Coordinates of C-alpha atoms in Angstrom, one line a residue:
X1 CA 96.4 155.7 71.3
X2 CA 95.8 153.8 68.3
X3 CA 100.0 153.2 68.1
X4 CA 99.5 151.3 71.6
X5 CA 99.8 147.6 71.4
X6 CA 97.3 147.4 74.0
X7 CA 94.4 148.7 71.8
X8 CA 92.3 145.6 71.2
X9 CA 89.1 147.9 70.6
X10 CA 89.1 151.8 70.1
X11 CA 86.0 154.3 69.9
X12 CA 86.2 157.6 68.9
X13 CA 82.6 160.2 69.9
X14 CA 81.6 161.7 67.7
X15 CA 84.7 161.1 65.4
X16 CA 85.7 162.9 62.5
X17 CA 87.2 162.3 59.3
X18 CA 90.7 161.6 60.1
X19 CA 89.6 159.2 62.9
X20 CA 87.4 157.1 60.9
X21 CA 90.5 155.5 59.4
X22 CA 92.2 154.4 62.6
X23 CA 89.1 153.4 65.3
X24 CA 85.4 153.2 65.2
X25 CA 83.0 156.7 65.0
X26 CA 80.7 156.3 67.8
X27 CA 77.4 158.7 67.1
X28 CA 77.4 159.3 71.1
X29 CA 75.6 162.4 72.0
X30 CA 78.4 163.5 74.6
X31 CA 76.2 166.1 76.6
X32 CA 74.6 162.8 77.7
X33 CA 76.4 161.4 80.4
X34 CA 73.8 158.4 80.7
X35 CA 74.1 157.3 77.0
X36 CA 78.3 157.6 77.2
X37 CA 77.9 155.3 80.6
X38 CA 75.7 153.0 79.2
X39 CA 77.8 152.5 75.6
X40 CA 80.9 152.2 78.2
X41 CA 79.7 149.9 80.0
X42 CA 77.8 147.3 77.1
X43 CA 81.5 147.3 74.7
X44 CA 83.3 146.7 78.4
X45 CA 85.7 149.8 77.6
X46 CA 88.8 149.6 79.8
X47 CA 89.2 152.9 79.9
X48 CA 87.6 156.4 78.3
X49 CA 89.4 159.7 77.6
X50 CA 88.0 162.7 77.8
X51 CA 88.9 165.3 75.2
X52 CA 86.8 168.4 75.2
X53 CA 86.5 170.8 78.2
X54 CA 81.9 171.0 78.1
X55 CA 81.5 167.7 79.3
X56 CA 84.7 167.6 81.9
X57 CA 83.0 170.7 83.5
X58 CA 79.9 169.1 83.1
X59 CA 81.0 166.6 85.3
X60 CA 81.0 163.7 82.9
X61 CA 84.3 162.3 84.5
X62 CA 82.8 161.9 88.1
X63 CA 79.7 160.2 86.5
X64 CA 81.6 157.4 84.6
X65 CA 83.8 156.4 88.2
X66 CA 80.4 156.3 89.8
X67 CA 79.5 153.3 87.3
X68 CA 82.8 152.0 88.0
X69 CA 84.9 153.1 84.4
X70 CA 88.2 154.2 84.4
X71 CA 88.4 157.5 83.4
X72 CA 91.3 160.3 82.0
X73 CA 89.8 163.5 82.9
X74 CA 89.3 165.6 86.3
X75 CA 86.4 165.6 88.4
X76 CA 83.9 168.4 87.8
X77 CA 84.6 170.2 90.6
X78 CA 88.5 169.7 89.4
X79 CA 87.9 171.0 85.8
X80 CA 86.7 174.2 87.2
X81 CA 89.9 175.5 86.8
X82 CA 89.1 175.7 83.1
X83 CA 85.6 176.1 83.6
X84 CA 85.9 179.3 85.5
X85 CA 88.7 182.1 85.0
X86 CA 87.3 183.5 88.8
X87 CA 87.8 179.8 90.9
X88 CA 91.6 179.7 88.9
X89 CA 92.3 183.8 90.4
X90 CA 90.6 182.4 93.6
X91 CA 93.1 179.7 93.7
X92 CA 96.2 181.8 92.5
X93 CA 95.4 184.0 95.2
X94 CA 95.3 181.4 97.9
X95 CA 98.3 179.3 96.8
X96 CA 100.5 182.4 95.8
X97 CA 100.8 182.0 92.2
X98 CA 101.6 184.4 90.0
X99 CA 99.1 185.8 87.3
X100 CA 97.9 188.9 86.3
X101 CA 96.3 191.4 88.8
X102 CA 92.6 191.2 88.4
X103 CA 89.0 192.3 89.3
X104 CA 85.7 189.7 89.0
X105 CA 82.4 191.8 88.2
X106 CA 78.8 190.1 87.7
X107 CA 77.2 193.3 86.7
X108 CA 77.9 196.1 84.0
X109 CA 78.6 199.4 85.8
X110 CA 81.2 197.9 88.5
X111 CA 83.3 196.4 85.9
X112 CA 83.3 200.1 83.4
X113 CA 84.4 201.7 86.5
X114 CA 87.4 199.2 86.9
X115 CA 88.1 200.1 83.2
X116 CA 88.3 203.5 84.0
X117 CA 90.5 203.5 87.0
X118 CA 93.1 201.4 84.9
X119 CA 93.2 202.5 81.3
X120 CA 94.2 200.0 78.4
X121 CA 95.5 197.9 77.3
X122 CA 93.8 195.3 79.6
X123 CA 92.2 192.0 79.1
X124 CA 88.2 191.1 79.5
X125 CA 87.5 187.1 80.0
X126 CA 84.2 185.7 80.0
X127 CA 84.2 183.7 83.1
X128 CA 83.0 180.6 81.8
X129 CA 83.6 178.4 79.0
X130 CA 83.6 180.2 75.4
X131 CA 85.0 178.0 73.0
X132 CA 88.5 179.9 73.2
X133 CA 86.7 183.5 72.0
X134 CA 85.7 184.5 75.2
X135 CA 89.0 186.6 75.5
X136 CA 89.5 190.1 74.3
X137 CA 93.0 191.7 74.5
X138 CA 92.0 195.4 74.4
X139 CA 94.5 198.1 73.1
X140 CA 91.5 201.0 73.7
X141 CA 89.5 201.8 76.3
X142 CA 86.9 201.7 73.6
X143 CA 87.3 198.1 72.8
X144 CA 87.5 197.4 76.6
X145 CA 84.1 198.7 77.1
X146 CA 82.3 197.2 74.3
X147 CA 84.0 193.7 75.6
X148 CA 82.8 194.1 78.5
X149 CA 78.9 195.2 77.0
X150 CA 79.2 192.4 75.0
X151 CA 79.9 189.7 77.7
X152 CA 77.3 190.8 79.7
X153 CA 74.8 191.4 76.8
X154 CA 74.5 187.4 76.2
X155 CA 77.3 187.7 73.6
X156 CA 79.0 184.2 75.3
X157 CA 75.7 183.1 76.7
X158 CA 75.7 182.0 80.7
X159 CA 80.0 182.2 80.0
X160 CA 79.9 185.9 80.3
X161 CA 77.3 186.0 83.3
X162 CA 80.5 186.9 85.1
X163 CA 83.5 188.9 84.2
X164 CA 87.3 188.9 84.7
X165 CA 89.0 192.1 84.0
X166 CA 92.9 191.8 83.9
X167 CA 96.0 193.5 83.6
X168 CA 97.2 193.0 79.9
X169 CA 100.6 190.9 80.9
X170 CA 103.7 191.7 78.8
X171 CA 106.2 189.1 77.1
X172 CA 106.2 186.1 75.5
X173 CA 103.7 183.3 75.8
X174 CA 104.4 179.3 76.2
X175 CA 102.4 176.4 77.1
X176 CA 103.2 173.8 79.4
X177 CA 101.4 170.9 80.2
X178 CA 101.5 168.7 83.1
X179 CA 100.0 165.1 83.5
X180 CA 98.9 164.7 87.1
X181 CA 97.0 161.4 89.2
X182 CA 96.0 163.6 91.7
X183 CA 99.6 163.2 93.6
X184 CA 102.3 162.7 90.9
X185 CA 103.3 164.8 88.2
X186 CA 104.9 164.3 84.6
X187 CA 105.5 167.6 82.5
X188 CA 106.0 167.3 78.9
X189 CA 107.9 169.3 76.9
X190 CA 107.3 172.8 76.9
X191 CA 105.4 174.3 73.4
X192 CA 104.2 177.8 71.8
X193 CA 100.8 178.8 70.1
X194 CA 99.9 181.3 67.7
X195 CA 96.5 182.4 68.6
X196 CA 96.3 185.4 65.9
X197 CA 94.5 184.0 62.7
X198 CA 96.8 186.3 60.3
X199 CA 100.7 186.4 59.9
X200 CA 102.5 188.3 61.7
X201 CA 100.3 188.1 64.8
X202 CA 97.4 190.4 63.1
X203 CA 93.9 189.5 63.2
X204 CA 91.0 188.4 66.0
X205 CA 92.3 185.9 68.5
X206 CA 91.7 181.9 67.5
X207 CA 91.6 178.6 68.7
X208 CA 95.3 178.1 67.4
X209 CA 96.8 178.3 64.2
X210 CA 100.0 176.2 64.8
X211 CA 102.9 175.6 67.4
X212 CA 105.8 174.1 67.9
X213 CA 108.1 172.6 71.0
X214 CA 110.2 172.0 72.3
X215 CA 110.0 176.2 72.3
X216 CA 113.3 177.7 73.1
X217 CA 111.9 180.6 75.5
X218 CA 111.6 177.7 77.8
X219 CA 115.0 176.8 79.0
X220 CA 114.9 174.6 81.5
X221 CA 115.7 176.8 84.4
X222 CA 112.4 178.4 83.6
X223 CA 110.6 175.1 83.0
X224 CA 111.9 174.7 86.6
X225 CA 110.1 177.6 88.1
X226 CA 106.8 177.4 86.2
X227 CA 106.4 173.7 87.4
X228 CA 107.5 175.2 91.5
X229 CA 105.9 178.2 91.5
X230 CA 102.5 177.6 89.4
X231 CA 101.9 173.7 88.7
X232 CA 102.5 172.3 92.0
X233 CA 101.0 174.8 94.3
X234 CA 97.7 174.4 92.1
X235 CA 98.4 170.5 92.2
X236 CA 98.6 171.0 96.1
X237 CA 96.1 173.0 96.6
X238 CA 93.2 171.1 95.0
X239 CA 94.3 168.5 97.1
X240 CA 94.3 169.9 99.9
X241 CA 90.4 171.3 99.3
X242 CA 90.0 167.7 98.9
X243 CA 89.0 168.0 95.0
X244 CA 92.6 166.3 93.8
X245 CA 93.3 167.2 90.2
X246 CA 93.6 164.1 87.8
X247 CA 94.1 164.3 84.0
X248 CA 96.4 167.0 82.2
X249 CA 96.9 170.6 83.3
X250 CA 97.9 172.5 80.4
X251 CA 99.5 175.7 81.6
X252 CA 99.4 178.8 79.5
X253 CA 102.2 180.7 80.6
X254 CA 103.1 184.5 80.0
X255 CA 106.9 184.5 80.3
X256 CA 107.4 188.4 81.8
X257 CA 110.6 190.3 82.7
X258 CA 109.7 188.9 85.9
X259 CA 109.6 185.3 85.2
X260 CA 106.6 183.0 84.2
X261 CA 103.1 184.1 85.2
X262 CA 99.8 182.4 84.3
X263 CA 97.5 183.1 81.8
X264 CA 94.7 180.5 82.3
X265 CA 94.5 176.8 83.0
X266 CA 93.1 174.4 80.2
X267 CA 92.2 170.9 82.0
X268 CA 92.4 168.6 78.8
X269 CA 95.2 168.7 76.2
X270 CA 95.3 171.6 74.5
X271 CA 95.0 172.1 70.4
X272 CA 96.9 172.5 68.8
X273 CA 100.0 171.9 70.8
X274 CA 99.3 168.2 71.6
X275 CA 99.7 167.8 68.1
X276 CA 103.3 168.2 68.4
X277 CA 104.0 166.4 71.9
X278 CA 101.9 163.3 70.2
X279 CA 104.7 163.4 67.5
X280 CA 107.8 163.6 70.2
X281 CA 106.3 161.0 72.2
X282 CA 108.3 158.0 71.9
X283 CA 106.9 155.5 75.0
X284 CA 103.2 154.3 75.2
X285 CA 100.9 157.6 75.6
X286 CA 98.2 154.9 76.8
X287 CA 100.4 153.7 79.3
X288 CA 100.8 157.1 80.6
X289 CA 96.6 158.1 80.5
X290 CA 96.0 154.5 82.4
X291 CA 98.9 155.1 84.9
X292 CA 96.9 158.4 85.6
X293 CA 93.6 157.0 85.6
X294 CA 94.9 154.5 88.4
X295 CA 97.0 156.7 90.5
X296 CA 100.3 155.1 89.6
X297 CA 101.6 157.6 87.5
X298 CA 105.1 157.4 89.7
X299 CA 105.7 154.2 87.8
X300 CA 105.9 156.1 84.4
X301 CA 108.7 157.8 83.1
X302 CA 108.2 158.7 79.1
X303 CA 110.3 158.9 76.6
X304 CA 110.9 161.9 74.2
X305 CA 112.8 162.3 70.6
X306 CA 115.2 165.2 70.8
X307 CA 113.6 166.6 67.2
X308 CA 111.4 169.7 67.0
X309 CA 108.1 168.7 65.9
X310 CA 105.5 171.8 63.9
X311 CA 102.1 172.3 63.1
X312 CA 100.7 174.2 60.9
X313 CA 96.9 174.5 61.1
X314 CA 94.5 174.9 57.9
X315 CA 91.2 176.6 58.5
X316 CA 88.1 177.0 56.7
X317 CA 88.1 180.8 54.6
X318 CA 86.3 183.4 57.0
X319 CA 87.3 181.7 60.5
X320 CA 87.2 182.5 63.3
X321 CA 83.9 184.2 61.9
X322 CA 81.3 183.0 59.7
X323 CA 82.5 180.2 57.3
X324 CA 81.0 177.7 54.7
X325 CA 80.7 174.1 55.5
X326 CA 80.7 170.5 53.5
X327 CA 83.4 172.4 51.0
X328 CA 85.7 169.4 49.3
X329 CA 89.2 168.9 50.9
X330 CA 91.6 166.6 48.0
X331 CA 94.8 165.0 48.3
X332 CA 94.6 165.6 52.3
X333 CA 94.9 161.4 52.4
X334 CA 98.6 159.5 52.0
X335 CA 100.7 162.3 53.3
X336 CA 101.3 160.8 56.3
X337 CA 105.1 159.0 56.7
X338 CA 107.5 158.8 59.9
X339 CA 107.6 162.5 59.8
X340 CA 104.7 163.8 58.7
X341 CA 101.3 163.5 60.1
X342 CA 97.9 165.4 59.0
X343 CA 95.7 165.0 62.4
X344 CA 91.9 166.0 61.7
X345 CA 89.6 168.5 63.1
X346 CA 86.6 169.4 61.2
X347 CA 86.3 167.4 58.8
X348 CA 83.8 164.5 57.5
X349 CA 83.6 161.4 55.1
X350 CA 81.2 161.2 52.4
X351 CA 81.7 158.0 50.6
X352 CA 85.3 159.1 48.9
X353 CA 85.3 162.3 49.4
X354 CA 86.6 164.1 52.7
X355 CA 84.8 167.3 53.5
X356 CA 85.3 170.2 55.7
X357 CA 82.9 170.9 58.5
X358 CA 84.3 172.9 60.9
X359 CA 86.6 176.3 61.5
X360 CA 89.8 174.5 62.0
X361 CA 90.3 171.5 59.5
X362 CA 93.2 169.8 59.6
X363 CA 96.7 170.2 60.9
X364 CA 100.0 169.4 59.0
X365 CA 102.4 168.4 61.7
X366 CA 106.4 167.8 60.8
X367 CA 109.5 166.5 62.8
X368 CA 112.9 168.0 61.8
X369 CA 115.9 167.9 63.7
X370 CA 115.6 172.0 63.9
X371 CA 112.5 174.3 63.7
X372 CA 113.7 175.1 60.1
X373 CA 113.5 171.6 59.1
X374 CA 110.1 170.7 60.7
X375 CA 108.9 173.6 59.0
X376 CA 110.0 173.2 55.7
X377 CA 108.6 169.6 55.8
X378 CA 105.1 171.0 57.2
X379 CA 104.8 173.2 54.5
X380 CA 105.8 171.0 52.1
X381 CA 102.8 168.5 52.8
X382 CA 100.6 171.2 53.2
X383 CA 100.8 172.3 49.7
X384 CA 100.3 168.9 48.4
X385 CA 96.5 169.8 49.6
X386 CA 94.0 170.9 47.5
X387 CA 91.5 172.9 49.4
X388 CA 90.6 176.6 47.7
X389 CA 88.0 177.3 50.4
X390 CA 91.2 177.3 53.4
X391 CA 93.7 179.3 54.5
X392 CA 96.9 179.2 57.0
X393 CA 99.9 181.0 58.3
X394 CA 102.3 181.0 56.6
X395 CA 104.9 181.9 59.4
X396 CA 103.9 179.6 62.1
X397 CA 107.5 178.8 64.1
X398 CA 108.8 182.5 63.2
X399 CA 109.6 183.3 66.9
X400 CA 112.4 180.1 67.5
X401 CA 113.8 181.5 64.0

């Protein structure tokens, strides 16, 4: 956003490290919808983007338009189709999407039942939000169990109040977002995670540890068939309950021997694959989030480069568990150059020094005119940084090679 000529003023809540350098750190307690209003409404903001999923489900989006602010971000009731994995099933199964087959339990004995009748692997989903952790792929019937006792022993707080058990869908996995005004649609290119904190896809589940797009598993034809058979029907549907879906649907995808089937909706841009669309995007991204805001996104048609664009993510030692904070990051700054960009996560300024506060840190993203290429420029600019107290993959992009 910052790119866009039509910036005269840009405010970033609560702001981190990297964005210190490009737009003002607002200390905006974002749980508190009045104080984001009123700040909104004294610096006159044109227009305010919502980023994390707490306060879209919160409703944060339907409180700004009632004080008259234009706003990128679904409704509450909208955003409940990241906000709860049972309303998303209750919509697949309505609208005729394909997911996974499923049961929804709000109490312990019901859902070990379930887990008996259908063996492992399967998956166990806290139904509400859970910071991307509330997801256990279980190999065991053992581990499925003590998901499930953990979910409904407070483990995710109110998130696992209720339960999704799944079947454990087979393939590859893809992510495809789609920008929507509650009528039109605009899909970007299609990108792939790697949620696995270890090479090789070992290790507990993450928030993301890099990704790359365009991702080859999606040809087009396919690209075709997720948007007909899973985007739009959703699109139409919360239309047609009168709850019209505005902001960006990012899709995760399971790509079976039987096509595409969905794995969850996320209702905000997803990290860290906007990362890489940010870096493909040639036209005006805050042309596209005001077009949406205003219900004209059918004037909009962006522009992509035809490169590959990569991400490798740098985390903080002990992630996605326990880790130490306010540990020094060096040489992180003047990297950056027409294809290269470190984007910021947790991380903090301290007069010169740059700091890490958070699990995920930064991410080194590349542009190449092949996977190989973005990835040997990523990794290049990634060991430039001095940081002893991180760690990454080191094969983030191995599934296009």
């Amino acid at each position: 956003m910052a790119q866009s000529p039509m910036v005269e003023a840009l405010f970033v809540a609560p702001g981190n490290g990297g964005t210190q350098t490009i737009a003002e750190n607002v200390a905006l307690d974002v749980a508190n919808h009045a104080a984001v209003v009123d700040f909104s409404l004294r610096e006159q903001i044109d227009l305010v983007v919502v980023g994390p999923e707490v306060p879209l489900v919160a409703g944060i989006s339907d409180d700004l338009r009632a004080a008259g602010i234009a706003v990128f971000g679904p409704s509450k009731i909208a955003a409940q189709l990241e906000g709860s994995k049972a309303f998303t099933k209750a919509l697949c199964d309505e609208m005729g999407i394909p997911t996974a087959a499923y049961g929804k339990f709000d109490t312990l004995e019901p859902a070990l039942a379930y887990l008996d009748q259908h063996g492992a692997p399967i998956v166990i989903k806290a139904d509400g939000l859970a910071a991307g952790k509330g997801v256990t792929v279980a190999e065991t019937l053992e581990q499925a169990r003590e998901a499930v006792r953990d979910c409904f022993s407070g483990a995710f707080g109110t998130a696992g109040a209720e339960v999704v058990i799944e079947e454990c869908l087979v393939g590859e996995e893809a992510s495809l977002f789609a920008i929507c005004d509650g009528e039109h649609t605009i899909l970007l290119p299609a990108a792939q995670d790697h949620k696995r904190a270890f090479d090789e896809d070992k290790g507990p589940n993450t928030g993301g540890m890099g990704a790359y797009a365009p991702a080859p598993v999606m040809t087009d034809a396919l690209i075709e068939r997720a948007y007909r058979e899973i985007i739009a029907p959703a699109i139409k549907g919360m239309a047609a309950r009168g709850t019209p879906f505005s902001g960006v649907l990012f899709t995760g995808l399971m790509i079976t021997k039987d096509g595409p089937r969905l794995i969850e909706f996320n209702t905000r841009f997803g990290d860290p694959e906007t990362q890489v669309l940010m870096m493909l995007l040639e036209s005006d991204l805050l042309d596209i989030l005001q077009a949406t805001a205003n219900g004209t996104l059918d004037n909009v048609s962006p522009r992509w480069k035809r490169d590959v664009a990569l991400t490798v993510v740098l985390a903080a030692n002990g992630y996605p568990g326990a880790y130490e904070k306010n540990t020094v990051i060096k040489n992180a700054d003047g990297l950056d150059s027409d294809t290269v960009q470190v984007f910021h996560a947790g991380t903090v300024r301290d007069g010169d020094a740059l700091l890490a506060n958070g699990g995920r840190v930064l991410n080194v993203t590349a542009t190449g005119e092949s996977v190989n290429e973005a990835r040997k420029r990523a990794y290049a600019a990634l060991g430039a940084i001095d940081w002893p107290d991180g760690f990454c993959r080191r094969d983030i992009g191995w599934r296009a090679l």
